[in-house]
PDB file of C-alpha atoms in Angstrom:
ATOM      1  CA  PHE I   1      88.622 -49.421 -25.514  1.00  0.00           C
ATOM      2  CA  GLU I   2      90.501 -47.065 -23.239  1.00  0.00           C
ATOM      3  CA  TRP I   3      93.189 -49.700 -22.670  1.00  0.00           C
ATOM      4  CA  PHE I   4      93.472 -50.236 -26.424  1.00  0.00           C
ATOM      5  CA  LEU I   5      93.870 -46.486 -27.048  1.00  0.00           C
ATOM      6  CA  GLU I   6      96.693 -46.269 -24.518  1.00  0.00           C
ATOM      7  CA  LYS I   7      98.590 -49.233 -25.912  1.00  0.00           C
ATOM      8  CA  ALA I   8      98.006 -48.375 -29.598  1.00  0.00           C
ATOM      9  CA  THR I   9      99.394 -44.916 -28.913  1.00  0.00           C
ATOM     10  CA  GLU I  10     102.472 -46.354 -27.197  1.00  0.00           C
ATOM     11  CA  ILE I  11     103.030 -48.685 -30.180  1.00  0.00           C
ATOM     12  CA  GLY I  12     102.885 -45.793 -32.628  1.00  0.00           C
ATOM     13  CA  VAL I  13      99.529 -46.081 -34.341  1.00  0.00           C
ATOM     14  CA  THR I  14      98.845 -42.820 -36.237  1.00  0.00           C
ATOM     15  CA  GLU I  15      95.062 -42.919 -36.528  1.00  0.00           C
ATOM     16  CA  ILE I  16      92.206 -44.665 -34.746  1.00  0.00           C
ATOM     17  CA  ILE I  17      88.703 -44.871 -36.176  1.00  0.00           C
ATOM     18  CA  PRO I  18      86.110 -46.335 -33.796  1.00  0.00           C
ATOM     19  CA  LEU I  19      83.638 -48.364 -35.908  1.00  0.00           C
ATOM     20  CA  ILE I  20      79.921 -48.725 -35.374  1.00  0.00           C
ATOM     21  CA  CYS I  21      79.003 -52.172 -36.651  1.00  0.00           C
ATOM     22  CA  GLU I  22      75.825 -54.198 -36.586  1.00  0.00           C
ATOM     23  CA  ARG I  23      77.001 -55.958 -33.384  1.00  0.00           C
ATOM     24  CA  THR I  24      78.530 -52.912 -31.688  1.00  0.00           C
ATOM     25  CA  GLU I  25      77.328 -52.535 -28.132  1.00  0.00           C
ATOM     26  CA  LYS I  26      76.464 -48.874 -27.979  1.00  0.00           C
ATOM     27  CA  GLU I  27      78.430 -47.064 -25.340  1.00  0.00           C
ATOM     28  CA  LYS I  28      78.950 -43.385 -24.786  1.00  0.00           C
ATOM     29  CA  PHE I  29      82.028 -42.121 -26.603  1.00  0.00           C
ATOM     30  CA  ARG I  30      83.538 -39.529 -24.294  1.00  0.00           C
ATOM     31  CA  GLN I  31      85.845 -37.764 -26.722  1.00  0.00           C
ATOM     32  CA  GLU I  32      87.603 -35.513 -24.191  1.00  0.00           C
ATOM     33  CA  ARG I  33      88.366 -38.360 -21.780  1.00  0.00           C
ATOM     34  CA  LEU I  34      89.665 -40.542 -24.622  1.00  0.00           C
ATOM     35  CA  ARG I  35      91.788 -37.709 -25.998  1.00  0.00           C
ATOM     36  CA  GLY I  36      93.296 -37.272 -22.537  1.00  0.00           C
ATOM     37  CA  ILE I  37      94.233 -40.958 -22.453  1.00  0.00           C
ATOM     38  CA  VAL I  38      95.886 -40.663 -25.894  1.00  0.00           C
ATOM     39  CA  ILE I  39      97.827 -37.558 -24.864  1.00  0.00           C
ATOM     40  CA  SER I  40      98.986 -39.173 -21.633  1.00  0.00           C
ATOM     41  CA  ALA I  41     100.131 -42.321 -23.486  1.00  0.00           C
ATOM     42  CA  MET I  42     101.942 -40.213 -26.098  1.00  0.00           C
ATOM     43  CA  LEU I  43     103.860 -38.335 -23.419  1.00  0.00           C
ATOM     44  CA  GLN I  44     104.649 -41.455 -21.380  1.00  0.00           C
ATOM     45  CA  SER I  45     105.974 -43.358 -24.364  1.00  0.00           C
ATOM     46  CA  GLN I  46     107.899 -40.313 -25.660  1.00  0.00           C
ATOM     47  CA  GLN I  47     106.171 -40.430 -29.042  1.00  0.00           C
ATOM     48  CA  CYS I  48     106.645 -37.301 -31.131  1.00  0.00           C
ATOM     49  CA  TRP I  49     103.133 -37.350 -32.599  1.00  0.00           C
ATOM     50  CA  LEU I  50      99.600 -37.532 -31.331  1.00  0.00           C
ATOM     51  CA  PRO I  51      97.434 -40.166 -33.038  1.00  0.00           C
ATOM     52  CA  VAL I  52      94.283 -38.880 -34.699  1.00  0.00           C
ATOM     53  CA  LEU I  53      91.311 -40.114 -32.694  1.00  0.00           C
ATOM     54  CA  ASN I  54      88.232 -39.864 -34.938  1.00  0.00           C
ATOM     55  CA  GLU I  55      84.626 -39.756 -33.853  1.00  0.00           C
ATOM     56  CA  PRO I  56      82.878 -43.134 -34.240  1.00  0.00           C
ATOM     57  CA  VAL I  57      81.847 -43.839 -37.826  1.00  0.00           C
ATOM     58  CA  ASP I  58      79.396 -46.256 -39.345  1.00  0.00           C
ATOM     59  CA  PHE I  59      81.260 -49.290 -40.740  1.00  0.00           C
ATOM     60  CA  LYS I  60      79.361 -49.231 -44.051  1.00  0.00           C
ATOM     61  CA  LYS I  61      80.311 -45.571 -44.614  1.00  0.00           C
ATOM     62  CA  MET I  62      83.937 -46.006 -43.616  1.00  0.00           C
ATOM     63  CA  ILE I  63      84.471 -49.089 -45.813  1.00  0.00           C
ATOM     64  CA  LYS I  64      83.546 -47.075 -48.912  1.00  0.00           C
ATOM     65  CA  GLN I  65      85.984 -44.206 -48.263  1.00  0.00           C
ATOM     66  CA  PRO I  66      89.096 -44.096 -50.471  1.00  0.00           C
ATOM     67  CA  THR I  67      92.175 -45.129 -48.524  1.00  0.00           C
ATOM     68  CA  GLU I  68      95.910 -45.130 -49.267  1.00  0.00           C
ATOM     69  CA  GLY I  69      97.813 -48.366 -48.884  1.00  0.00           C
ATOM     70  CA  LYS I  70      96.644 -51.859 -48.024  1.00  0.00           C
ATOM     71  CA  LYS I  71      93.251 -52.459 -46.443  1.00  0.00           C
ATOM     72  CA  PHE I  72      92.604 -55.451 -44.240  1.00  0.00           C
ATOM     73  CA  ILE I  73      89.651 -56.930 -42.380  1.00  0.00           C
ATOM     74  CA  ALA I  74      90.351 -59.391 -39.570  1.00  0.00           C
ATOM     75  CA  HIS I  75      87.508 -61.762 -38.724  1.00  0.00           C
ATOM     76  CA  CYS I  76      86.854 -65.148 -37.184  1.00  0.00           C
ATOM     77  CA  ILE I  77      84.638 -66.806 -39.770  1.00  0.00           C
ATOM     78  CA  ASP I  78      86.173 -69.966 -41.186  1.00  0.00           C
ATOM     79  CA  GLU I  79      86.810 -68.786 -44.746  1.00  0.00           C
ATOM     80  CA  ASP I  80      89.820 -68.218 -46.952  1.00  0.00           C
ATOM     81  CA  LYS I  81      92.057 -65.745 -45.086  1.00  0.00           C
ATOM     82  CA  GLN I  82      95.706 -64.888 -45.156  1.00  0.00           C
ATOM     83  CA  SER I  83      97.890 -64.342 -42.116  1.00  0.00           C
ATOM     84  CA  LEU I  84      98.432 -60.640 -41.440  1.00  0.00           C
ATOM     85  CA  ALA I  85     102.028 -61.586 -40.542  1.00  0.00           C
ATOM     86  CA  LYS I  86     102.518 -62.456 -44.226  1.00  0.00           C
ATOM     87  CA  PHE I  87     102.399 -58.770 -45.052  1.00  0.00           C
ATOM     88  CA  VAL I  88     105.155 -57.868 -42.566  1.00  0.00           C
ATOM     89  CA  PRO I  89     108.693 -57.838 -43.996  1.00  0.00           C
ATOM     90  CA  PRO I  90     111.183 -60.230 -42.350  1.00  0.00           C
ATOM     91  CA  LEU I  91     113.461 -58.840 -39.681  1.00  0.00           C
ATOM     92  CA  GLY I  92     116.612 -57.344 -41.098  1.00  0.00           C
ATOM     93  CA  VAL I  93     114.878 -55.966 -44.194  1.00  0.00           C
ATOM     94  CA  ASP I  94     115.423 -52.238 -44.606  1.00  0.00           C
ATOM     95  CA  GLN I  95     112.418 -50.960 -42.632  1.00  0.00           C
ATOM     96  CA  HIS I  96     112.532 -47.269 -43.518  1.00  0.00           C
ATOM     97  CA  ILE I  97     111.242 -47.984 -47.019  1.00  0.00           C
ATOM     98  CA  SER I  98     107.908 -49.330 -45.818  1.00  0.00           C
ATOM     99  CA  THR I  99     107.249 -46.959 -42.925  1.00  0.00           C
ATOM    100  CA  SER I 100     105.838 -44.338 -45.303  1.00  0.00           C
ATOM    101  CA  SER I 101     103.112 -46.690 -46.461  1.00  0.00           C
ATOM    102  CA  HIS I 102      99.725 -46.683 -44.818  1.00  0.00           C
ATOM    103  CA  SER I 103      97.680 -49.663 -43.765  1.00  0.00           C
ATOM    104  CA  LEU I 104      94.153 -49.824 -42.522  1.00  0.00           C
ATOM    105  CA  ILE I 105      92.847 -52.782 -40.547  1.00  0.00           C
ATOM    106  CA  CYS I 106      89.290 -53.308 -39.354  1.00  0.00           C
ATOM    107  CA  ILE I 107      88.845 -55.155 -36.093  1.00  0.00           C
ATOM    108  CA  GLY I 108      85.321 -56.184 -35.316  1.00  0.00           C
ATOM    109  CA  PRO I 109      83.233 -55.729 -32.176  1.00  0.00           C
ATOM    110  CA  GLU I 110      82.545 -58.404 -29.613  1.00  0.00           C
ATOM    111  CA  GLY I 111      80.805 -61.129 -31.616  1.00  0.00           C
ATOM    112  CA  ASP I 112      82.796 -60.260 -34.735  1.00  0.00           C
ATOM    113  CA  PHE I 113      81.671 -58.682 -37.994  1.00  0.00           C
ATOM    114  CA  THR I 114      78.557 -60.069 -39.672  1.00  0.00           C
ATOM    115  CA  LYS I 115      78.915 -62.035 -42.883  1.00  0.00           C
ATOM    116  CA  ALA I 116      77.372 -59.098 -44.792  1.00  0.00           C
ATOM    117  CA  GLU I 117      79.922 -56.647 -43.343  1.00  0.00           C
ATOM    118  CA  ILE I 118      82.784 -58.966 -44.366  1.00  0.00           C
ATOM    119  CA  GLU I 119      81.408 -59.321 -47.868  1.00  0.00           C
ATOM    120  CA  LEU I 120      81.051 -55.526 -48.169  1.00  0.00           C
ATOM    121  CA  ALA I 121      84.668 -55.045 -47.140  1.00  0.00           C
ATOM    122  CA  LEU I 122      85.875 -57.636 -49.653  1.00  0.00           C
ATOM    123  CA  GLN I 123      83.859 -55.873 -52.386  1.00  0.00           C
ATOM    124  CA  HIS I 124      85.844 -52.700 -51.547  1.00  0.00           C
ATOM    125  CA  GLN I 125      89.230 -54.386 -51.999  1.00  0.00           C
ATOM    126  CA  PHE I 126      89.900 -55.269 -48.338  1.00  0.00           C
ATOM    127  CA  ILE I 127      92.034 -58.349 -47.753  1.00  0.00           C
ATOM    128  CA  ALA I 128      90.593 -60.901 -45.324  1.00  0.00           C
ATOM    129  CA  VAL I 129      93.216 -61.762 -42.685  1.00  0.00           C
ATOM    130  CA  THR I 130      93.669 -63.812 -39.581  1.00  0.00           C
ATOM    131  CA  LEU I 131      95.753 -62.795 -36.585  1.00  0.00           C
ATOM    132  CA  GLY I 132      96.545 -66.357 -35.540  1.00  0.00           C
ATOM    133  CA  GLU I 133      95.093 -69.638 -34.455  1.00  0.00           C
ATOM    134  CA  THR I 134      93.336 -68.397 -31.333  1.00  0.00           C
ATOM    135  CA  ARG I 135      90.231 -66.231 -31.044  1.00  0.00           C
ATOM    136  CA  LEU I 136      91.209 -62.906 -29.516  1.00  0.00           C
ATOM    137  CA  ARG I 137      89.198 -60.336 -27.613  1.00  0.00           C
ATOM    138  CA  THR I 138      88.617 -57.144 -29.624  1.00  0.00           C
ATOM    139  CA  GLU I 139      91.189 -55.050 -27.745  1.00  0.00           C
ATOM    140  CA  THR I 140      93.808 -57.801 -27.913  1.00  0.00           C
ATOM    141  CA  ALA I 141      93.215 -58.242 -31.676  1.00  0.00           C
ATOM    142  CA  GLY I 142      93.663 -54.514 -32.109  1.00  0.00           C
ATOM    143  CA  ILE I 143      96.998 -54.555 -30.320  1.00  0.00           C
ATOM    144  CA  VAL I 144      98.247 -57.601 -32.234  1.00  0.00           C
ATOM    145  CA  ALA I 145      97.277 -56.013 -35.531  1.00  0.00           C
ATOM    146  CA  ALA I 146      98.747 -52.612 -34.595  1.00  0.00           C
ATOM    147  CA  THR I 147     102.018 -54.231 -33.572  1.00  0.00           C
ATOM    148  CA  LEU I 148     102.359 -56.170 -36.804  1.00  0.00           C
ATOM    149  CA  LEU I 149     101.481 -53.193 -38.968  1.00  0.00           C
ATOM    150  CA  THR I 150     103.788 -50.738 -37.186  1.00  0.00           C
ATOM    151  CA  ILE I 151     106.705 -53.143 -37.663  1.00  0.00           C
ATOM    152  CA  SER I 152     106.155 -53.045 -41.441  1.00  0.00           C
TER     153      SER I 152
END
């Protein structure tokens, strides 16, 4: 998770919400240490803003919160999903128009989201997406998704 925080900050993610899901392996969330990692990455990458690093939140509570922009859930279950890349404008398209929009993507824990969690997200207007043909580790999936969404 620390590696993800560092790289997501360098990429330009504006907010990170650690999720507590049914399959989350409980670990201590050391807010001050993680904030230090985010600050260091912001300074190193010469970003002009510090991403908001939220306290961990229960997935079922977060999913019900109103959110601006598009909402995605990436998962590995073989069901109807769209490629997240489909939502990224092609290179050469005027990018400044879309940078003001907000996107939220949920990346599951090791072992993925449960079927019930996916269904709950879909009921709350999340779009089921895939990040590609291969199964990615959680931190890698987060970086791929962050990269795609910060391009758009």
